[in-house]
Amino acid sequence: MDMKKMLVNDRVKPYLLKARYGIEKEGQRVDLSGNLAKTDHPKSISIRDEHPYIQRDFSETQMELITPVTETLEELFNYLAAIHDVAYRSMGDNEMLWPLSMPPQLPEKEEDIVIAKFKSVENVLYRQSLSNSYGRRKQMISGVHFNFEFSDELIQSLFNLQSEIKDYQHFKTEIYLKVTRNYLRYRWLVTYFYGASPSSEKNFFEEGSLNEPVRSIRSSKYGYTNSDDVRVSYSSIRNYISDLSLMVKRGLLIEEKEFYSAIRLRGGHQVSDLEEHGVSYVELRNIDLNPFETYGISYEQAEFLHLFLIYLLWKDEDNHCDEWVEMGDFYNDAVALEHPLEPTQFAVEAHHMVDEMEQLVKTLDLTISDSLFVNLREMLRDPSKTLAGRLCKESEESSQAHVATCIAKENYKKSWEKPYQLTGFTDMELSTQILMFDAIQQGIRVEILDRQDQFLKLQLKDHIEYVKNGNMTSKDTYVSTLIMENKTVTKKILQQHGFRVPIGEEFHTIEQALRSYDLFSAKPFVVKPKTTNYGLGISIFKEGANYEDYQKAIILAFKEDSSVLIEEFLNGTEYRFFVLDDKVYAVLLRIPANVKGDGKHTIEELVTQKNRDSLRGRDHRTPLESIQLGELENLMLKGQGYRMDSIPKAGEIIYLRENSNISTGGDSIDVTDEIPDDYKKIAVDAVAALGAKISGIDLIIANKEAPAANKDAYGIIEANFNPSMYMHIYPYKGKSRRLTMHIIHYLFPELLQN
Amino acid sequence: MDMKKMLVNDRVKPYLLKARYGIEKEGQRVDLSGNLAKTDHPKSISIRDEHPYIQRDFSETQMELITPVTETLEELFNYLAAIHDVAYRSMGDNEMLWPLSMPPQLPEKEEDIVIAKFKSVENVLYRQSLSNSYGRRKQMISGVHFNFEFSDELIQSLFNLQSEIKDYQHFKTEIYLKVTRNYLRYRWLVTYFYGASPSSEKNFFEEGSLNEPVRSIRSSKYGYTNSDDVRVSYSSIRNYISDLSLMVKRGLLIEEKEFYSAIRLRGGHQVSDLEEHGVSYVELRNIDLNPFETYGISYEQAEFLHLFLIYLLWKDEDNHCDEWVEMGDFYNDAVALEHPLEPTQFAVEAHHMVDEMEQLVKTLDLTISDSLFVNLREMLRDPSKTLAGRLCKESEESSQAHVATCIAKENYKKSWEKPYQLTGFTDMELSTQILMFDAIQQGIRVEILDRQDQFLKLQLKDHIEYVKNGNMTSKDTYVSTLIMENKTVTKKILQQHGFRVPIGEEFHTIEQALRSYDLFSAKPFVVKPKTTNYGLGISIFKEGANYEDYQKAIILAFKEDSSVLIEEFLNGTEYRFFVLDDKVYAVLLRIPANVKGDGKHTIEELVTQKNRDSLRGRDHRTPLESIQLGELENLMLKGQGYRMDSIPKAGEIIYLRENSNISTGGDSIDVTDEIPDDYKKIAVDAVAALGAKISGIDLIIANKEAPAANKDAYGIIEANFNPSMYMHIYPYKGKSRRLTMHIIHYLFPELLQN
């Protein structure tokens, strides 16, 4: 079996960069001064023992963030970023994550390191026995585990090219065994480039620390390793399993999972499953936290690891595989303990391997970041460019702890800067981002079925729910949304159920509409296109209209739609009620774009000031939109006798728009607690009459202090089947209403049953 | 109160033509020779005693068709036409409706006239007592009842102009009382124009018939009248009620509803309700069946009646109202018994009234058919133009019965001509028309909430269901339809549930797609836009593709959509499975537009022949589309070495299209009974995996004789949330599957519980 030849085959090449990835990233919680946190795992993370994304590792302070399995690195880093956001904001604003593999200063007494408070007795006992075997201090080291699986198409196409091994599963296992042996042999290269645990903080070593900084304490014999007696053969899967079980039998390991190899063969739940099911992926465990990356590992690093694994599959190995692996251990320990600012003793070999890898990229037509080989060579040329080198150098001026605290603070700031965003998914709709945040926090698995289409699959144990646009769910019937989509049908049904709606008619031709002039002309009325939603083509006549104006309005509306509604105009204030499962969760007042004068600044300056709010931005990626100063705004100012450079009096409110849409710079004001229950009941009953479960329903209320039962007290304008949620969650003024969380609890009521 | 002045007020005028209407139309069922039917009320009309649209009147053969209340005359006639279609096609193809008020030849023995076989004993007893009082023969006379209600806005605006009557309900009742008295006074005009029962058939009169034809036997003393002792005052609502109850007490009437006035005051369930609730509308009962109108009354007649009622409201009345009404009876009886071909003795008065009405139309700015007054004057000038006159004249050559039978046959033919259409609603989608047909037949109330939008409200007792486009209902969840709308999401979910779907990827840029050439090029694959449905932009490569063709296909697809799918191409035959509530109700094979050679005709001639099928037409208003001979068809012919004037061999099939869409002239072939259950189970399970209840799911089956469990036996292409139903109901070949009826039964399972 000539793997080198097989890999360059055209039937193999398309699949070389297809793979599945996963990351587990540990890190200590610290306070804002960089001291180990004394608090428990955040309460807002409700599922504690079996959370799919946010776990504890050994200690209560050691957070483990776990991505789902992804099929691209982009997706992998998106999830990693998002889970970090959730972790940060779940901790609250007085904690952050320590960016180094080596823990911050530990308590003097080892017992003061608090073992993770799992509910499961088994989990706690296991950690206690680890504590007995290795001491609690060593268990406080953190790192990144990189899970990697070659695509099935790749292994299948390789399998098809040979006839030596008849069984596909066996073939696959052999592939991973070769990669594993070679990884163990050559992992020192990873330690050189990305080792990043040069020094320890106070109280880490019981008896003093290392005298000099090294590349990686964690990957060295001082790190997280089994005793020297633990030796396992990778010559075959059978040998591997039997050696491991022997170690457990002999009491050298408590459990098989205590075997701390730099790379672990994975497949099935237990090691013994590997025999029956074969190896399905590998877990690289020797990656130190990259202090200079917010999420502990860079995209380029991950690309390197993928490429490295292809290279190791391609690269010949020695037939004496146990010695081969042992030689790797020797190399790695040597490199790990080198001074980070000194060149490695294996520089020639390292250069040769980088050259080989680059050649392989060319031969196999692989698409890799342009910068990768430049950076690798730079790190070989100048050790201070390696991660350990950089950390070591930066720490010279102050201390490693100081540098780490500063980095942690930067990361902390970043995660709180735009609390409405979910990093990694900021191209998605804001409500979807917030819903994903809440789902991740609640321990619900989030899979994106279609990113452009905002289509999510949410899963909690066996319970699956599909959600589009944040609130289009299985709870609403199809026809109820079609009813809400059609203003005429909505009105008819509401009217038949006894609700007040503006009286009006639908027209399909200009002539037909003109003929009905007499029906509307004498009272306040509004002309609007049937289906547009952006305020276009709407004319309001608060005191009736003459025939000419009526005609103009109709022509205008027909430009927007082939159906036009003419309706009585209702006087009062419009409120948006967010109804979910027969309950009003939020009521919002929307006010047209405006500024408040201070007697000093021009309108233009006041707008600039108001737009500085980090909640304001463009294109619905922030909870509020920046106020524009375009044609419409200038017209509106002119109508009031102002210009952009006018200076309004102190306290005076200047409106820049007629319409109150948030999308044109309007203000959102939460008034949920101010709206009397009788109006809320009308909103709930009206939504029920439409057969809907999730709806944003717009009521015009003449005077909210007056009873809803009064004649003409209210009128229902329309109901929306995909109502904006973010404007209630991040209002301009008033209380935030976390509607996304209510949606989550509505879809997964079992979350509230614990 | 000066009604003449009030009616011309500008605040009143807009509402004068707003009203609510309803029609009840009786008619005898006859066989195709015009003999009274001997059959029972049709079995297909499942609800028998309380059907809202199709009832029996006195006898088992006397069908009563009832429209719902409508707000326009257009709508009224649409329903009347539709209900006729349903009645005709429910009777089966050996019966029709007698078009005259006077019944066809009756059995010699009166007892052979079968009283309607109601389940309710009360109903039967009432008819028996009528039979005792009047004899069964008279009860066999049929007619039209025209229900009319002024719009509330009209009455309200009139009410606001006066101060004499303080109570609105009282005012409204007075309005209707005036109209009623004047109607009774002047109804002879209706009898003159529209009376249409000149002669009777054999066995109608026990002792001989009338010697000469008259205008209306039905409206004369020989018609359907109470005994002379029955006299009721219309001076006030109280007097009216007390007189009626006196008549019942005296035994002159069995029940109040036995009072056969030419106009009846309506409101509430019983006459006594009128006192409490007032009059809410009137029922005109003296309208003979118009033999020359398929539905027994013309639109112009209805317009006349509306205008006549406005005129009667406007027209002064005499203070001695009982005498006034009595004078009306005298006039009417006189006109009814005039010879239909002679001028009326009250011609001067009639001309005067027509002039007054025409003047009123002008004064009040009413929009009325241009022809109305022309026709009225023509009928006054020439009595042979009245309905009675025409019928009388036409009967001279043969007999009234012969004329009636011929007319009935014409109507019968018309209703069977396009059995897939529902007259009155042919502008709507075919599936919606068929669903409405079935709903009407099943006794479900059908209200059109939005005609352009195919939005229906269906109601059976208190049970309401909304349906759009025939099968978008409350049974499907919103998100399941969104899943089906998105091909990528559909595929992902099906794949996760273990179904075979074509493997592929979604691309958002041309460059991205080009980079994946290697992934697809070697096997059969298809390039298609993500969301278009009409076959545009799709390229199929059954044997892989070179880079150039691959690139062309991608550019083509991106012209149609910003997302493009590249998928493996599955070999086999595509079938459409219609799944409803976890059951397959139909499987369809669609074959591209084609003709079969006969060795004689050219392809063009064969196409013309095939297009003659009445199932073929244009724009989805027929179950099949006409085959076109456009650019694409010519290209396709050229590719096979043919031209339009080629003469194919006998038996040779010539395809004119590559795609099998019915919309481009394809043939639909029902294969429901040929598809093995294991494939049906896959369709059902796949639809269930998508969480859907109504879906048209497309499977490619390699060989339907082979088990579905075989490797690559099938692949699922897509699922449709609004699958066409009519193509299964009226297939080109094979059994019809009445899917609309299954939808009705799914929405209203209570229909099956009786």
JSON list of C-alpha atoms in Angstrom, two decimals, chain A residues 81 84 129 147 153 166 171 312 314 338 432 470 574 581 602 605 689 701 721 730 745:
[
{"chain": "A", "resi": 81, "resn": "ALA", "atom": "CA", "xyz": [-16.52, 32.39, 19.44]},
{"chain": "A", "resi": 84, "resn": "HIS", "atom": "CA", "xyz": [-17.15, 32.14, 24.49]},
{"chain": "A", "resi": 129, "resn": "SER", "atom": "CA", "xyz": [-8.94, 10.05, 42.88]},
{"chain": "A", "resi": 147, "resn": "ASN", "atom": "CA", "xyz": [-10.82, 16.56, 17.48]},
{"chain": "A", "resi": 153, "resn": "GLU", "atom": "CA", "xyz": [-15.31, 10.24, 1.11]},
{"chain": "A", "resi": 166, "resn": "LYS", "atom": "CA", "xyz": [-10.52, -6.04, 2.54]},
{"chain": "A", "resi": 171, "resn": "PHE", "atom": "CA", "xyz": [-8.65, 0.09, 6.71]},
{"chain": "A", "resi": 312, "resn": "LEU", "atom": "CA", "xyz": [1.62, 12.50, 8.68]},
{"chain": "A", "resi": 314, "resn": "TRP", "atom": "CA", "xyz": [1.54, 10.77, 3.67]},
{"chain": "A", "resi": 338, "resn": "GLU", "atom": "CA", "xyz": [14.11, 24.29, 25.51]},
{"chain": "A", "resi": 432, "resn": "THR", "atom": "CA", "xyz": [-31.75, 34.77, 15.72]},
{"chain": "A", "resi": 470, "resn": "GLY", "atom": "CA", "xyz": [-36.19, 33.36, 15.65]},
{"chain": "A", "resi": 574, "resn": "GLU", "atom": "CA", "xyz": [-50.02, 52.78, 18.30]},
{"chain": "A", "resi": 581, "resn": "ASP", "atom": "CA", "xyz": [-48.94, 31.40, 23.94]},
{"chain": "A", "resi": 602, "resn": "THR", "atom": "CA", "xyz": [-27.36, 72.07, 15.96]},
{"chain": "A", "resi": 605, "resn": "GLU", "atom": "CA", "xyz": [-24.75, 67.66, 16.00]},
{"chain": "A", "resi": 689, "resn": "ALA", "atom": "CA", "xyz": [-59.04, 34.53, 17.25]},
{"chain": "A", "resi": 701, "resn": "ILE", "atom": "CA", "xyz": [-55.31, 53.07, 21.75]},
{"chain": "A", "resi": 721, "resn": "PHE", "atom": "CA", "xyz": [-46.39, 36.51, 12.31]},
{"chain": "A", "resi": 730, "resn": "TYR", "atom": "CA", "xyz": [-32.80, 46.09, 23.73]},
{"chain": "A", "resi": 745, "resn": "HIS", "atom": "CA", "xyz": [-39.09, 27.94, 27.24]}
]
